[in-house]
mmCIF file of C-alpha atoms in Angstrom:
data_model
loop_
_atom_site.group_PDB
_atom_site.id
_atom_site.type_symbol
_atom_site.label_atom_id
_atom_site.label_comp_id
_atom_site.label_asym_id
_atom_site.label_seq_id
_atom_site.Cartn_x
_atom_site.Cartn_y
_atom_site.Cartn_z
ATOM 1 C CA UNK A 1 -72.035 14.612 66.350
ATOM 2 C CA UNK A 2 -75.810 14.303 65.809
ATOM 3 C CA UNK A 3 -77.986 11.845 67.703
ATOM 4 C CA UNK A 4 -78.671 9.890 64.478
ATOM 5 C CA UNK A 5 -75.012 9.373 63.903
ATOM 6 C CA UNK A 6 -74.562 8.282 67.474
ATOM 7 C CA UNK A 7 -77.372 5.783 67.063
ATOM 8 C CA UNK A 8 -75.866 4.379 63.875
ATOM 9 C CA UNK A 9 -72.441 4.007 65.305
ATOM 10 C CA UNK A 10 -73.697 2.199 68.367
ATOM 11 C CA UNK A 11 -75.781 -0.180 66.236
ATOM 12 C CA UNK A 12 -72.856 -1.052 64.004
ATOM 13 C CA UNK A 13 -70.836 -4.156 64.854
ATOM 14 C CA UNK A 14 -67.874 -3.389 66.988
ATOM 15 C CA UNK A 15 -64.815 -2.950 64.837
ATOM 16 C CA UNK A 16 -61.252 -3.037 66.080
ATOM 17 C CA UNK A 17 -60.290 0.535 66.665
ATOM 18 C CA UNK A 18 -56.827 1.900 66.379
ATOM 19 C CA UNK A 19 -55.551 4.184 69.052
ATOM 20 C CA UNK A 20 -55.372 7.804 67.997
ATOM 21 C CA UNK A 21 -51.914 8.737 66.748
ATOM 22 C CA UNK A 22 -51.352 11.245 69.503
ATOM 23 C CA UNK A 23 -51.846 8.574 72.109
ATOM 24 C CA UNK A 24 -49.448 6.179 70.386
ATOM 25 C CA UNK A 25 -46.634 8.636 69.954
ATOM 26 C CA UNK A 26 -46.281 12.098 71.352
ATOM 27 C CA UNK A 27 -46.264 14.654 68.563
ATOM 28 C CA UNK A 28 -42.744 15.665 67.679
ATOM 29 C CA UNK A 29 -42.463 19.339 66.790
ATOM 30 C CA UNK A 30 -41.672 19.731 63.130
ATOM 31 C CA UNK A 31 -38.220 21.049 62.362
ATOM 32 C CA UNK A 32 -37.704 23.774 59.809
ATOM 33 C CA UNK A 33 -34.839 24.660 57.536
ATOM 34 C CA UNK A 34 -34.082 27.719 55.497
ATOM 35 C CA UNK A 35 -33.074 28.059 51.870
ATOM 36 C CA UNK A 36 -32.349 30.998 49.611
ATOM 37 C CA UNK A 37 -31.774 31.469 45.922
ATOM 38 C CA UNK A 38 -29.985 34.054 43.820
ATOM 39 C CA UNK A 39 -32.208 36.844 45.202
ATOM 40 C CA UNK A 40 -31.185 36.018 48.820
ATOM 41 C CA UNK A 41 -34.836 35.826 49.891
ATOM 42 C CA UNK A 42 -34.929 33.209 52.635
ATOM 43 C CA UNK A 43 -37.689 30.573 52.550
ATOM 44 C CA UNK A 44 -38.635 28.628 55.656
ATOM 45 C CA UNK A 45 -39.403 25.024 54.734
ATOM 46 C CA UNK A 46 -40.303 22.073 56.906
ATOM 47 C CA UNK A 47 -38.070 19.020 56.959
ATOM 48 C CA UNK A 48 -41.058 17.004 55.735
ATOM 49 C CA UNK A 49 -41.418 19.134 52.624
ATOM 50 C CA UNK A 50 -37.692 19.115 51.994
ATOM 51 C CA UNK A 51 -37.675 15.329 51.941
ATOM 52 C CA UNK A 52 -38.678 15.570 48.290
ATOM 53 C CA UNK A 53 -35.217 16.905 47.505
ATOM 54 C CA UNK A 54 -32.612 14.164 47.753
ATOM 55 C CA UNK A 55 -29.872 16.808 47.717
ATOM 56 C CA UNK A 56 -31.233 18.870 50.630
ATOM 57 C CA UNK A 57 -32.337 15.779 52.516
ATOM 58 C CA UNK A 58 -28.765 14.469 52.277
ATOM 59 C CA UNK A 59 -27.385 17.795 53.457
ATOM 60 C CA UNK A 60 -29.743 17.846 56.437
ATOM 61 C CA UNK A 61 -28.895 14.263 57.395
ATOM 62 C CA UNK A 62 -25.200 15.016 57.265
ATOM 63 C CA UNK A 63 -25.295 18.327 59.107
ATOM 64 C CA UNK A 64 -27.544 17.517 62.060
ATOM 65 C CA UNK A 65 -28.447 21.191 62.513
ATOM 66 C CA UNK A 66 -30.485 22.438 65.419
ATOM 67 C CA UNK A 67 -33.328 24.839 64.544
ATOM 68 C CA UNK A 68 -31.174 27.808 65.592
ATOM 69 C CA UNK A 69 -28.221 26.678 63.525
ATOM 70 C CA UNK A 70 -30.507 26.074 60.532
ATOM 71 C CA UNK A 71 -31.945 29.566 60.875
ATOM 72 C CA UNK A 72 -28.504 31.103 61.051
ATOM 73 C CA UNK A 73 -27.222 29.110 58.070
ATOM 74 C CA UNK A 74 -29.780 28.997 55.280
ATOM 75 C CA UNK A 75 -28.818 26.662 52.439
ATOM 76 C CA UNK A 76 -27.617 28.891 49.637
ATOM 77 C CA UNK A 77 -28.636 28.024 46.091
ATOM 78 C CA UNK A 78 -27.021 30.877 44.220
ATOM 79 C CA UNK A 79 -27.533 29.148 40.886
ATOM 80 C CA UNK A 80 -31.328 29.157 41.239
ATOM 81 C CA UNK A 81 -33.465 32.226 40.549
ATOM 82 C CA UNK A 82 -35.525 33.395 43.505
ATOM 83 C CA UNK A 83 -38.925 32.849 41.912
ATOM 84 C CA UNK A 84 -37.932 29.436 40.606
ATOM 85 C CA UNK A 85 -36.869 28.413 44.113
ATOM 86 C CA UNK A 86 -40.185 29.778 45.364
ATOM 87 C CA UNK A 87 -41.996 27.489 42.901
ATOM 88 C CA UNK A 88 -39.968 24.506 44.079
ATOM 89 C CA UNK A 89 -40.614 25.313 47.749
ATOM 90 C CA UNK A 90 -44.356 25.728 47.072
ATOM 91 C CA UNK A 91 -44.483 22.377 45.286
ATOM 92 C CA UNK A 92 -42.618 20.652 48.121
ATOM 93 C CA UNK A 93 -45.022 22.185 50.661
ATOM 94 C CA UNK A 94 -48.083 21.193 48.639
ATOM 95 C CA UNK A 95 -46.907 17.616 48.318
ATOM 96 C CA UNK A 96 -45.524 17.226 51.819
ATOM 97 C CA UNK A 97 -46.147 13.703 53.053
ATOM 98 C CA UNK A 98 -48.590 13.015 50.215
ATOM 99 C CA UNK A 99 -48.273 10.505 47.417
ATOM 100 C CA UNK A 100 -47.590 12.442 44.237
ATOM 101 C CA UNK A 101 -50.428 12.356 41.674
ATOM 102 C CA UNK A 102 -49.758 11.082 38.147
ATOM 103 C CA UNK A 103 -50.263 14.547 36.634
ATOM 104 C CA UNK A 104 -49.461 18.013 37.882
ATOM 105 C CA UNK A 105 -51.095 20.810 35.974
ATOM 106 C CA UNK A 106 -49.813 23.658 38.128
ATOM 107 C CA UNK A 107 -46.435 23.882 36.452
ATOM 108 C CA UNK A 108 -45.454 26.997 34.513
ATOM 109 C CA UNK A 109 -46.395 27.025 30.856
ATOM 110 C CA UNK A 110 -43.807 29.618 29.759
ATOM 111 C CA UNK A 111 -40.921 27.760 28.181
ATOM 112 C CA UNK A 112 -38.094 29.798 29.683
ATOM 113 C CA UNK A 113 -39.417 29.441 33.218
ATOM 114 C CA UNK A 114 -40.035 25.765 32.651
ATOM 115 C CA UNK A 115 -36.484 25.098 31.463
ATOM 116 C CA UNK A 116 -35.107 27.000 34.468
ATOM 117 C CA UNK A 117 -37.356 24.931 36.692
ATOM 118 C CA UNK A 118 -36.129 21.701 35.075
ATOM 119 C CA UNK A 119 -32.514 22.680 35.721
ATOM 120 C CA UNK A 120 -33.248 23.654 39.339
ATOM 121 C CA UNK A 121 -35.262 20.540 40.062
ATOM 122 C CA UNK A 122 -32.581 18.361 38.525
ATOM 123 C CA UNK A 123 -29.949 20.075 40.674
ATOM 124 C CA UNK A 124 -32.037 19.672 43.817
ATOM 125 C CA UNK A 125 -32.749 16.047 42.876
ATOM 126 C CA UNK A 126 -36.535 16.142 43.170
ATOM 127 C CA UNK A 127 -37.391 13.100 41.128
ATOM 128 C CA UNK A 128 -41.194 13.365 40.962
ATOM 129 C CA UNK A 129 -41.179 17.048 40.093
ATOM 130 C CA UNK A 130 -38.546 16.411 37.443
ATOM 131 C CA UNK A 131 -40.828 13.822 35.862
ATOM 132 C CA UNK A 132 -43.702 16.331 35.734
ATOM 133 C CA UNK A 133 -41.467 19.047 34.324
ATOM 134 C CA UNK A 134 -40.079 16.783 31.607
ATOM 135 C CA UNK A 135 -43.622 15.752 30.682
ATOM 136 C CA UNK A 136 -44.524 19.435 30.434
ATOM 137 C CA UNK A 137 -41.502 20.077 28.197
ATOM 138 C CA UNK A 138 -42.572 17.184 25.981
ATOM 139 C CA UNK A 139 -46.109 18.620 25.829
ATOM 140 C CA UNK A 140 -44.743 21.891 24.463
ATOM 141 C CA UNK A 141 -44.022 20.250 21.125
ATOM 142 C CA UNK A 142 -47.076 18.016 20.889
ATOM 143 C CA UNK A 143 -48.356 18.039 17.321
ATOM 144 C CA UNK A 144 -45.659 20.465 16.157
ATOM 145 C CA UNK A 145 -43.656 20.230 12.942
ATOM 146 C CA UNK A 146 -39.820 20.177 12.948
ATOM 147 C CA UNK A 147 -39.826 23.805 11.828
ATOM 148 C CA UNK A 148 -42.181 24.809 14.634
ATOM 149 C CA UNK A 149 -40.105 22.916 17.201
ATOM 150 C CA UNK A 150 -36.966 24.631 15.952
ATOM 151 C CA UNK A 151 -38.693 27.968 16.391
ATOM 152 C CA UNK A 152 -40.193 27.238 19.823
ATOM 153 C CA UNK A 153 -36.986 25.831 21.277
ATOM 154 C CA UNK A 154 -34.649 28.042 19.240
ATOM 155 C CA UNK A 155 -32.741 25.057 17.888
ATOM 156 C CA UNK A 156 -30.167 26.215 15.323
ATOM 157 C CA UNK A 157 -30.113 24.392 12.005
ATOM 158 C CA UNK A 158 -27.039 22.292 11.191
ATOM 159 C CA UNK A 159 -25.844 25.023 8.816
ATOM 160 C CA UNK A 160 -26.205 27.684 11.521
ATOM 161 C CA UNK A 161 -24.428 25.417 13.971
ATOM 162 C CA UNK A 162 -21.528 24.835 11.594
ATOM 163 C CA UNK A 163 -21.234 28.544 10.825
ATOM 164 C CA UNK A 164 -21.154 29.370 14.547
ATOM 165 C CA UNK A 165 -18.517 26.704 15.118
ATOM 166 C CA UNK A 166 -16.366 28.054 12.282
ATOM 167 C CA UNK A 167 -16.722 31.578 13.650
ATOM 168 C CA UNK A 168 -15.729 30.425 17.141
ATOM 169 C CA UNK A 169 -12.678 28.606 15.759
ATOM 170 C CA UNK A 170 -11.691 31.672 13.755
ATOM 171 C CA UNK A 171 -12.018 33.891 16.838
ATOM 172 C CA UNK A 172 -10.032 31.444 18.978
ATOM 173 C CA UNK A 173 -7.309 31.339 16.319
ATOM 174 C CA UNK A 174 -7.147 35.131 16.173
ATOM 175 C CA UNK A 175 -7.002 35.393 19.962
ATOM 176 C CA UNK A 176 -4.235 32.779 20.143
ATOM 177 C CA UNK A 177 -2.269 34.638 17.448
ATOM 178 C CA UNK A 178 -2.734 37.903 19.345
ATOM 179 C CA UNK A 179 -1.501 36.321 22.570
ATOM 180 C CA UNK A 180 1.573 34.890 20.817
ATOM 181 C CA UNK A 181 2.352 38.289 19.317
ATOM 182 C CA UNK A 182 1.949 39.979 22.699
ATOM 183 C CA UNK A 183 4.191 37.400 24.365
ATOM 184 C CA UNK A 184 6.833 37.912 21.653
ATOM 185 C CA UNK A 185 6.597 41.690 22.194
ATOM 186 C CA UNK A 186 7.047 41.225 25.950
ATOM 187 C CA UNK A 187 10.115 39.021 25.384
ATOM 188 C CA UNK A 188 11.723 41.779 23.280
ATOM 189 C CA UNK B 1 -30.921 66.340 34.418
ATOM 190 C CA UNK B 2 -30.572 64.995 37.946
ATOM 191 C CA UNK B 3 -34.150 63.761 37.919
ATOM 192 C CA UNK B 4 -33.587 61.983 34.582
ATOM 193 C CA UNK B 5 -30.605 60.152 36.039
ATOM 194 C CA UNK B 6 -32.642 59.289 39.124
ATOM 195 C CA UNK B 7 -35.466 57.958 36.944
ATOM 196 C CA UNK B 8 -33.025 55.920 34.894
ATOM 197 C CA UNK B 9 -31.437 54.526 38.062
ATOM 198 C CA UNK B 10 -34.898 53.533 39.320
ATOM 199 C CA UNK B 11 -35.722 51.918 36.000
ATOM 200 C CA UNK B 12 -32.520 49.861 36.017
ATOM 201 C CA UNK B 13 -33.181 48.895 39.604
ATOM 202 C CA UNK B 14 -36.629 47.620 38.669
ATOM 203 C CA UNK B 15 -35.245 45.842 35.650
ATOM 204 C CA UNK B 16 -32.691 43.993 37.723
ATOM 205 C CA UNK B 17 -35.452 42.730 40.031
ATOM 206 C CA UNK B 18 -37.267 41.107 37.113
ATOM 207 C CA UNK B 19 -35.555 37.787 36.457
ATOM 208 C CA UNK B 20 -34.194 37.357 32.952
ATOM 209 C CA UNK B 21 -34.860 33.969 31.421
ATOM 210 C CA UNK B 22 -32.475 32.897 28.740
ATOM 211 C CA UNK B 23 -32.711 29.201 29.262
ATOM 212 C CA UNK B 24 -33.933 27.119 26.381
ATOM 213 C CA UNK B 25 -33.775 23.585 25.044
ATOM 214 C CA UNK B 26 -30.209 24.030 23.811
ATOM 215 C CA UNK B 27 -29.044 25.025 27.305
ATOM 216 C CA UNK B 28 -30.194 21.767 28.804
ATOM 217 C CA UNK B 29 -27.666 19.028 29.496
ATOM 218 C CA UNK B 30 -27.941 15.917 27.368
ATOM 219 C CA UNK B 31 -29.250 13.750 30.206
ATOM 220 C CA UNK B 32 -32.215 16.104 30.742
ATOM 221 C CA UNK B 33 -32.942 16.299 27.040
ATOM 222 C CA UNK B 34 -33.042 12.506 27.026
ATOM 223 C CA UNK B 35 -35.424 12.517 29.993
ATOM 224 C CA UNK B 36 -37.772 14.854 28.085
ATOM 225 C CA UNK B 37 -37.508 12.844 24.872
ATOM 226 C CA UNK B 38 -38.445 9.803 26.935
ATOM 227 C CA UNK B 39 -41.770 11.504 27.724
ATOM 228 C CA UNK B 40 -42.499 12.401 24.090
ATOM 229 C CA UNK B 41 -44.871 10.617 21.808
ATOM 230 C CA UNK B 42 -43.692 8.938 18.623
ATOM 231 C CA UNK B 43 -44.715 11.770 16.271
ATOM 232 C CA UNK B 44 -42.946 14.386 18.378
ATOM 233 C CA UNK B 45 -39.776 12.312 18.388
ATOM 234 C CA UNK B 46 -39.944 11.974 14.619
ATOM 235 C CA UNK B 47 -40.367 15.741 14.263
ATOM 236 C CA UNK B 48 -37.537 16.481 16.699
ATOM 237 C CA UNK B 49 -35.253 14.183 14.655
ATOM 238 C CA UNK B 50 -35.605 16.537 11.734
ATOM 239 C CA UNK B 51 -34.608 19.706 13.580
ATOM 240 C CA UNK B 52 -30.826 19.200 13.837
ATOM 241 C CA UNK B 53 -28.080 16.576 13.901
ATOM 242 C CA UNK B 54 -27.651 16.684 17.680
ATOM 243 C CA UNK B 55 -31.357 16.205 18.277
ATOM 244 C CA UNK B 56 -31.453 13.377 15.743
ATOM 245 C CA UNK B 57 -28.730 11.448 17.527
ATOM 246 C CA UNK B 58 -30.439 12.013 20.879
ATOM 247 C CA UNK B 59 -33.779 10.711 19.593
ATOM 248 C CA UNK B 60 -31.981 7.789 17.934
ATOM 249 C CA UNK B 61 -30.544 6.758 21.277
ATOM 250 C CA UNK B 62 -33.825 6.675 23.229
ATOM 251 C CA UNK B 63 -35.912 3.510 23.127
ATOM 252 C CA UNK B 64 -39.600 3.623 22.289
ATOM 253 C CA UNK B 65 -42.111 0.963 23.312
ATOM 254 C CA UNK B 66 -44.309 -0.314 20.515
ATOM 255 C CA UNK B 67 -47.035 -2.802 21.081
ATOM 256 C CA UNK B 68 -46.175 -4.497 17.861
ATOM 257 C CA UNK B 69 -44.319 -3.829 14.678
ATOM 258 C CA UNK B 70 -43.858 -5.426 11.342
ATOM 259 C CA UNK B 71 -41.656 -5.087 8.325
ATOM 260 C CA UNK B 72 -42.953 -6.572 5.116
ATOM 261 C CA UNK B 73 -41.294 -6.618 1.745
ATOM 262 C CA UNK B 74 -43.266 -7.338 -1.422
ATOM 263 C CA UNK B 75 -41.500 -8.655 -4.477
ATOM 264 C CA UNK B 76 -38.018 -10.000 -4.849
ATOM 265 C CA UNK B 77 -35.270 -7.559 -4.126
ATOM 266 C CA UNK B 78 -32.838 -9.453 -6.431
ATOM 267 C CA UNK B 79 -34.748 -8.859 -9.638
ATOM 268 C CA UNK B 80 -37.264 -6.065 -9.245
ATOM 269 C CA UNK B 81 -37.208 -3.046 -6.948
ATOM 270 C CA UNK B 82 -39.060 -4.365 -3.955
ATOM 271 C CA UNK B 83 -41.583 -2.292 -2.127
ATOM 272 C CA UNK B 84 -41.801 -2.498 1.601
ATOM 273 C CA UNK B 85 -43.841 -1.191 4.470
ATOM 274 C CA UNK B 86 -43.507 -0.806 8.184
ATOM 275 C CA UNK B 87 -46.508 -1.367 10.424
ATOM 276 C CA UNK B 88 -46.435 -0.084 13.958
ATOM 277 C CA UNK B 89 -49.004 -0.284 16.723
ATOM 278 C CA UNK B 90 -48.128 2.335 19.296
ATOM 279 C CA UNK B 91 -50.358 1.166 22.112
ATOM 280 C CA UNK B 92 -52.543 -1.836 22.607
ATOM 281 C CA UNK B 93 -55.502 -0.040 24.208
ATOM 282 C CA UNK B 94 -56.077 2.645 21.589
ATOM 283 C CA UNK B 95 -54.645 0.572 18.747
ATOM 284 C CA UNK B 96 -52.944 3.673 17.348
ATOM 285 C CA UNK B 97 -51.369 2.451 14.150
ATOM 286 C CA UNK B 98 -48.740 3.925 11.874
ATOM 287 C CA UNK B 99 -47.850 2.689 8.438
ATOM 288 C CA UNK B 100 -44.856 3.768 6.380
ATOM 289 C CA UNK B 101 -44.110 2.742 2.809
ATOM 290 C CA UNK B 102 -40.968 3.135 0.769
ATOM 291 C CA UNK B 103 -40.952 6.046 -1.631
ATOM 292 C CA UNK B 104 -39.738 4.147 -4.729
ATOM 293 C CA UNK B 105 -37.559 7.141 -5.320
ATOM 294 C CA UNK B 106 -33.961 6.176 -6.025
ATOM 295 C CA UNK B 107 -32.643 9.335 -4.433
ATOM 296 C CA UNK B 108 -34.492 8.713 -1.226
ATOM 297 C CA UNK B 109 -33.338 5.141 -0.716
ATOM 298 C CA UNK B 110 -30.701 6.294 1.740
ATOM 299 C CA UNK B 111 -33.172 8.186 3.929
ATOM 300 C CA UNK B 112 -35.683 5.334 3.638
ATOM 301 C CA UNK B 113 -33.055 2.893 4.872
ATOM 302 C CA UNK B 114 -32.106 5.239 7.642
ATOM 303 C CA UNK B 115 -35.725 5.343 8.753
ATOM 304 C CA UNK B 116 -35.949 1.536 8.880
ATOM 305 C CA UNK B 117 -32.746 1.429 10.918
ATOM 306 C CA UNK B 118 -34.119 4.089 13.261
ATOM 307 C CA UNK B 119 -37.346 2.170 13.897
ATOM 308 C CA UNK B 120 -35.534 -1.112 14.423
ATOM 309 C CA UNK B 121 -32.904 0.528 16.579
ATOM 310 C CA UNK B 122 -35.151 2.417 19.017
ATOM 311 C CA UNK B 123 -38.123 0.077 18.989
ATOM 312 C CA UNK B 124 -38.868 -2.219 21.881
ATOM 313 C CA UNK B 125 -41.579 -4.464 20.502
ATOM 314 C CA UNK B 126 -44.002 -6.769 22.179
ATOM 315 C CA UNK B 127 -44.202 -8.664 18.884
ATOM 316 C CA UNK B 128 -42.099 -8.014 15.813
ATOM 317 C CA UNK B 129 -42.912 -9.639 12.472
ATOM 318 C CA UNK B 130 -40.529 -9.605 9.561
ATOM 319 C CA UNK B 131 -40.817 -10.704 5.997
ATOM 320 C CA UNK B 132 -38.001 -9.823 3.608
ATOM 321 C CA UNK B 133 -35.203 -11.480 1.669
ATOM 322 C CA UNK B 134 -31.499 -11.737 2.321
ATOM 323 C CA UNK B 135 -30.354 -9.429 -0.473
ATOM 324 C CA UNK B 136 -32.502 -6.650 0.942
ATOM 325 C CA UNK B 137 -31.000 -7.195 4.378
ATOM 326 C CA UNK B 138 -27.509 -7.091 2.871
ATOM 327 C CA UNK B 139 -28.233 -3.840 1.128
ATOM 328 C CA UNK B 140 -29.818 -2.367 4.229
ATOM 329 C CA UNK B 141 -26.737 -3.379 6.214
ATOM 330 C CA UNK B 142 -28.378 -3.135 9.628
ATOM 331 C CA UNK B 143 -25.860 -4.227 12.222
ATOM 332 C CA UNK B 144 -27.847 -3.425 15.363
ATOM 333 C CA UNK B 145 -30.258 -5.512 17.395
ATOM 334 C CA UNK B 146 -34.036 -5.718 17.235
ATOM 335 C CA UNK B 147 -35.545 -5.820 20.712
ATOM 336 C CA UNK B 148 -38.760 -7.828 20.857
ATOM 337 C CA UNK B 149 -40.464 -10.261 23.215
ATOM 338 C CA UNK B 150 -41.800 -12.296 20.324
ATOM 339 C CA UNK B 151 -40.417 -12.442 16.813
ATOM 340 C CA UNK B 152 -42.358 -13.803 13.873
ATOM 341 C CA UNK B 153 -40.299 -14.531 10.761
ATOM 342 C CA UNK B 154 -42.121 -15.293 7.535
ATOM 343 C CA UNK B 155 -41.510 -18.779 6.207
ATOM 344 C CA UNK B 156 -40.225 -17.644 2.814
ATOM 345 C CA UNK B 157 -37.805 -15.289 4.477
ATOM 346 C CA UNK B 158 -34.227 -16.265 3.710
ATOM 347 C CA UNK B 159 -32.655 -14.710 6.805
ATOM 348 C CA UNK B 160 -30.401 -16.731 9.049
#
């Protein structure tokens, strides 16, 4: 601290000072947990960061793992792609203990990745990130015509939908008939 | 030959490392689609309504906040084909306004009516003004509710 600053601070009226945090409470070492996705790559994440996920937070509260147990038993999320889980972990780390801003521009712009992220975030119950992701999905179609939306999101037309349904019914009927015939053959 | 097989094996190995993304809008559960629709602007919702039946019913079931809205009919629906218009103010700050008029096209009456029902059905209005006669309301056959903090009904309006 410079002498000028010292002078200023001493001249200022005495304000009530709060005791430094370390003096009030001894620092508790942060606990870490481990998660892995479909690719089995294990990510080490602090309990603070994982608090964003209601699902994992609930699991942690129920399990009462020690650090060793947590290391030996990473939470498996086989339904989430490795890089999507990486994105989620990064977001949780970035926003650990911080109030979430109204906008988040760091989300993926590619639609397929974004939809995978939405599904993962919904599964992991990360409310704030889900809000951002849904906003991003909504932004994808901003100013687009119905035809453009259909193309971007690969939405089948009603006619295509009906044709696919008919085809599926036909196939199911054929399969059922085949099974009945096979069963009759077996009975003979 | 052996090296070709080795190369192919390597290629497949690399391919399997790259994640394959097949997820799209249609793979999303309804609740998530609703969540996304909830974040869409009015124009995007209108456009999404015209993509497919499923999307239409989803958009129709999600409320939209309007600052104010009005439905005004000109002429008497009993004797002459009345013309009508819908006025919407999307947000108070920017005063983004939308106006829709009927097409006066006999074949499009059904879709016009459907549009009125859509607006009335999803709209949550700060103030809603209405001015139309009973016979029009009977023909429209709107059985839902209109959600508004304040409702202004024109004096000549014969609606109970």
